[in-house]
Short mmCIF file of C-alpha atoms in Angstrom, two decimals:
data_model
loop_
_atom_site.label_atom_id
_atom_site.label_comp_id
_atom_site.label_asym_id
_atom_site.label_seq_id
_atom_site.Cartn_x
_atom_site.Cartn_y
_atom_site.Cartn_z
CA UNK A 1 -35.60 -26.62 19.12
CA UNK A 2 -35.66 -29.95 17.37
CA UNK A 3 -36.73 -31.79 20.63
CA UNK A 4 -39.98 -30.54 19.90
CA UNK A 5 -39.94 -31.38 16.33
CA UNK A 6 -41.57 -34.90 15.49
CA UNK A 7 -41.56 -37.29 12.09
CA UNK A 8 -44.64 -39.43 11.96
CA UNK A 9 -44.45 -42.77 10.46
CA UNK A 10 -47.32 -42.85 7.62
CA UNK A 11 -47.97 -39.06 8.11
CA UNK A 12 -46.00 -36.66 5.88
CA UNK A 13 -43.78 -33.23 6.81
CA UNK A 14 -43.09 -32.62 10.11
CA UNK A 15 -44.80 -31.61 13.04
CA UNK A 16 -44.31 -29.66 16.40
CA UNK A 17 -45.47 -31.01 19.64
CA UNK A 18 -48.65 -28.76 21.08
CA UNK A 19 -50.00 -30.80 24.32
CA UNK A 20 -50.02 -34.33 25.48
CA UNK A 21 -51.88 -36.46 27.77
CA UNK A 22 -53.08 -39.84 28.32
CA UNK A 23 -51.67 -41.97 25.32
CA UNK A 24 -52.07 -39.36 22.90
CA UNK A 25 -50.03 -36.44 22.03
CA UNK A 26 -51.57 -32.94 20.02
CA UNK A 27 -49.29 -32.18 17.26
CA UNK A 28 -49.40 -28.87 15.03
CA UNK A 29 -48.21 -29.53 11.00
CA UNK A 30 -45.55 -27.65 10.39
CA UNK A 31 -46.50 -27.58 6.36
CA UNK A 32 -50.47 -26.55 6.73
CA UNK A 33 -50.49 -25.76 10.74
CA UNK A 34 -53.64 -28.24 11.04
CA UNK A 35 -53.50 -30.06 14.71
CA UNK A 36 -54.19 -33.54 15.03
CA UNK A 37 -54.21 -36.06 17.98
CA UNK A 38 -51.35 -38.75 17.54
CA UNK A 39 -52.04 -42.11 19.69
CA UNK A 40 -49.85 -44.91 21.68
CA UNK A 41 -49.62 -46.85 18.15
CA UNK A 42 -48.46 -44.14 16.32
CA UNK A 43 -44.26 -44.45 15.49
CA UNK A 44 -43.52 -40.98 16.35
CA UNK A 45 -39.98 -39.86 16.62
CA UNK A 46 -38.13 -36.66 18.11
CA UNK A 47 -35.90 -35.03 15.44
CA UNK A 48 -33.42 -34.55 18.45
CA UNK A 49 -32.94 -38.56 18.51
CA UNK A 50 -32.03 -39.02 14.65
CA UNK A 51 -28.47 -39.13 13.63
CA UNK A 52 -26.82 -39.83 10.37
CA UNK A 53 -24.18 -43.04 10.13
CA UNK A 54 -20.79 -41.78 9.06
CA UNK A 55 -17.45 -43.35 8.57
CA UNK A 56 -16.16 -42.43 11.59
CA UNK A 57 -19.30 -42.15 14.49
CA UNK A 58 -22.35 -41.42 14.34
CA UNK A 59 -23.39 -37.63 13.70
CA UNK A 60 -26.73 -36.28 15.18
CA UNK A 61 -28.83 -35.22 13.30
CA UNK A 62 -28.46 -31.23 14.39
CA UNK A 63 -24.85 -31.13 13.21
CA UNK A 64 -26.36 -32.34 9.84
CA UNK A 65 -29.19 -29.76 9.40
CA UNK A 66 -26.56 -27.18 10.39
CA UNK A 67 -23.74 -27.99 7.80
CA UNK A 68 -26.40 -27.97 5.58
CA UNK A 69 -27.90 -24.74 6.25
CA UNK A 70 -24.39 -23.59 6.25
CA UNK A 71 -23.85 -24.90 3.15
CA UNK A 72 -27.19 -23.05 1.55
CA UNK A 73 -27.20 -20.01 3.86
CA UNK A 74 -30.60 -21.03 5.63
CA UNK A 75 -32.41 -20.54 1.98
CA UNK A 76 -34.15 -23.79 0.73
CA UNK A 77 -32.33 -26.45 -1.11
CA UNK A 78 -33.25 -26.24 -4.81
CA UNK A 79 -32.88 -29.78 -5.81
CA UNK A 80 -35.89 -31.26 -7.66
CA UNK A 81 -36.22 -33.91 -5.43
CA UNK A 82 -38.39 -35.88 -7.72
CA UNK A 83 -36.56 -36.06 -10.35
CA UNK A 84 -32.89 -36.31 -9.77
CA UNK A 85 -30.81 -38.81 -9.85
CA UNK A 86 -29.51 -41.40 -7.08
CA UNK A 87 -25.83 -40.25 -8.35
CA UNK A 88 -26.62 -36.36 -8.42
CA UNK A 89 -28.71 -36.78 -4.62
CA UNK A 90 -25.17 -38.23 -3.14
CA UNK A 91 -22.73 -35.77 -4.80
CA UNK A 92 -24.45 -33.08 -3.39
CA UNK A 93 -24.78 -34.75 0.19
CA UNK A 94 -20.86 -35.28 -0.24
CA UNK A 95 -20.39 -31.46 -0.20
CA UNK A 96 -22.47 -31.06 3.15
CA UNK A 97 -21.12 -33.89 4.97
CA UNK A 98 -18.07 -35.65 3.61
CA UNK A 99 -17.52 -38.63 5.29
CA UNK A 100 -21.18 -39.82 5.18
CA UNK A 101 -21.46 -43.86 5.14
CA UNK A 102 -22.40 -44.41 1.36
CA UNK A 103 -23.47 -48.16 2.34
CA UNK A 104 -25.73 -47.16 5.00
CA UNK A 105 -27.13 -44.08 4.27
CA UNK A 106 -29.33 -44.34 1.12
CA UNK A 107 -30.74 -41.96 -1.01
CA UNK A 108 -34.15 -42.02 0.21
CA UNK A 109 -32.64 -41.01 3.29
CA UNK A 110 -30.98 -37.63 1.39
CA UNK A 111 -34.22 -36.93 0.29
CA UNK A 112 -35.82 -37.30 3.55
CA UNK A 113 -33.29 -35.10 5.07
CA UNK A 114 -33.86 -32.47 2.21
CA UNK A 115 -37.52 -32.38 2.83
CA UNK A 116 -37.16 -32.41 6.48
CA UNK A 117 -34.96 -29.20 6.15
CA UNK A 118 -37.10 -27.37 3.31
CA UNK A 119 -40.17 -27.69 5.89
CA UNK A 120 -38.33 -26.29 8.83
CA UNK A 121 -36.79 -23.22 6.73
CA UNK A 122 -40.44 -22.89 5.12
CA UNK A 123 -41.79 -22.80 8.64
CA UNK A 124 -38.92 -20.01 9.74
CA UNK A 125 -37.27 -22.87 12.53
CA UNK A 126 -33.35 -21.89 11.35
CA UNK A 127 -31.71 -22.97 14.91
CA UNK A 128 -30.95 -26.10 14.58
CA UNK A 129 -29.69 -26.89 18.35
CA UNK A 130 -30.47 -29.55 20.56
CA UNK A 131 -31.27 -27.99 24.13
CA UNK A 132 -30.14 -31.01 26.84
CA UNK A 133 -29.03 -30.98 30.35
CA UNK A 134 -26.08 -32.87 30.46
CA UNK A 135 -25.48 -35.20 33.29
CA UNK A 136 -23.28 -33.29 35.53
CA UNK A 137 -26.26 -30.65 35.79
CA UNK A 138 -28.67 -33.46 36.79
CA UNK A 139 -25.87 -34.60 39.31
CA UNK A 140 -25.57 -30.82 41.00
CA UNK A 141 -29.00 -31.16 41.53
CA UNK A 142 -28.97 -34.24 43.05
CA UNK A 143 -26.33 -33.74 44.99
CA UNK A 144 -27.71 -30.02 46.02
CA UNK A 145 -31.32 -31.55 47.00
CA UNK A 146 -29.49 -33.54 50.46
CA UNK A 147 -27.31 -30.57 50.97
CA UNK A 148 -30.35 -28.00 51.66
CA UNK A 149 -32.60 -30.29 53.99
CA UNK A 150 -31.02 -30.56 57.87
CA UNK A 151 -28.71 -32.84 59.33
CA UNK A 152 -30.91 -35.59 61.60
CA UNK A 153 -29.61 -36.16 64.94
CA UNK A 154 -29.16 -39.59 67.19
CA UNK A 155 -31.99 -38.57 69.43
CA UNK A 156 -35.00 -39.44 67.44
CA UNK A 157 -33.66 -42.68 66.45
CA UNK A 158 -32.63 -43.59 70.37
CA UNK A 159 -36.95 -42.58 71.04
CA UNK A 160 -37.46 -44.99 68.15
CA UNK A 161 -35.57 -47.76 69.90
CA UNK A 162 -37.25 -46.90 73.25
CA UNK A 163 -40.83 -46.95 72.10
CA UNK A 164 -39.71 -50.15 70.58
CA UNK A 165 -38.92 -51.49 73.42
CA UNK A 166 -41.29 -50.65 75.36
CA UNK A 167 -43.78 -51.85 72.78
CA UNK A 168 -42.08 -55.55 73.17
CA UNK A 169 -42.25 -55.35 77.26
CA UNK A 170 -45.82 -54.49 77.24
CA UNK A 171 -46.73 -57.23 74.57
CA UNK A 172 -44.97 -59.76 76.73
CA UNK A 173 -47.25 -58.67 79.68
CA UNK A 174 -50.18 -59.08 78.18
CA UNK A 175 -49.41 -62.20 76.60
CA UNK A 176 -49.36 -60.90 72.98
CA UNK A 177 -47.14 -63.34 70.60
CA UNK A 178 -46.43 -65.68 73.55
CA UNK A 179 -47.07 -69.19 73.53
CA UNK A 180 -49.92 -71.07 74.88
CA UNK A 181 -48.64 -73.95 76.83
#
């Protein structure tokens, strides 16, 4: 679901991919549901590519959204964004996720996450998962694709060398490619 779920650099909230076609993409608000066209200069981002630096790898940013909806039963989070403190913001991040990188992960970035989940509960998006193929489906395909079409035999390629030939036997007859003397 979050593939389809995009963060606009200089727009606010969230918003969920409609249509898209040459250089621009329709995108539907997930906050007032107004669509707007996005362009090629626009920073947009999939939620499905964001992930959250920890201590020990990386943690997409899925698994995050789901601990925390764990955490608050899928019910918004009822921080007062504004006004709490940089302290406060990362004790409560601690209990969602506790190995979190505290040098790399600021507290704007808590906050952003916060919002980010408020709008998707307030829009009624509580799945959280990241639908991808993964690599050994794309292979079975690929592999399936030669598999279905029919085994080629030596004869056409033998014609091919015969035409060939006689292509280069009839050039030399007529004088085609030779040299003048």
């Amino acid at each position: 679901m979050l593939k389809n779920i995009l963060a606009i650099t200089g727009k606010p909230g969230l918003y969920k991919l409609i249509s898209h076609g040459n250089n621009t993409l329709i995108v539907e608000s997930l906050v007032d549901g107004k669509r707007i066209p996005t362009f090629a200069r626009d920073k947009i981002i999939s939620l499905a590519d964001v992930s959250m630096f920890t201590l020990d790898e990386d943690i997409s940013l899925s698994e995050v959204l789901t601990k925390l909806g764990a955490k608050e039963s899928l019910k918004l989070v009822a921080l007062d964004l504004k006004n709490v403190s940089n302290d406060a913001l990362r004790e409560y991040f601690a209990t969602v996720l506790p190995n979190y990188d505290r040098d790399r992960v600021y507290p704007s970035d808590i906050r952003k996450l916060i919002q980010w989940y408020n709008i998707l509960i307030n829009a009624g998006i509580t799945d959280f998962a990241v639908e991808e193929e993964t690599e050994e489906s794309e292979n079975e395909k690929k592999v399936a694709a030669p598999a279905t079409q029919p085994a080629k035999t030596a004869k056409p390629a033998a014609k091919t060398q015969v035409k060939t030939q006689k292509a280069a036997t009839t050039a030399t007859k007529t004088g085609v490619g030779a040299k003048k003397g």
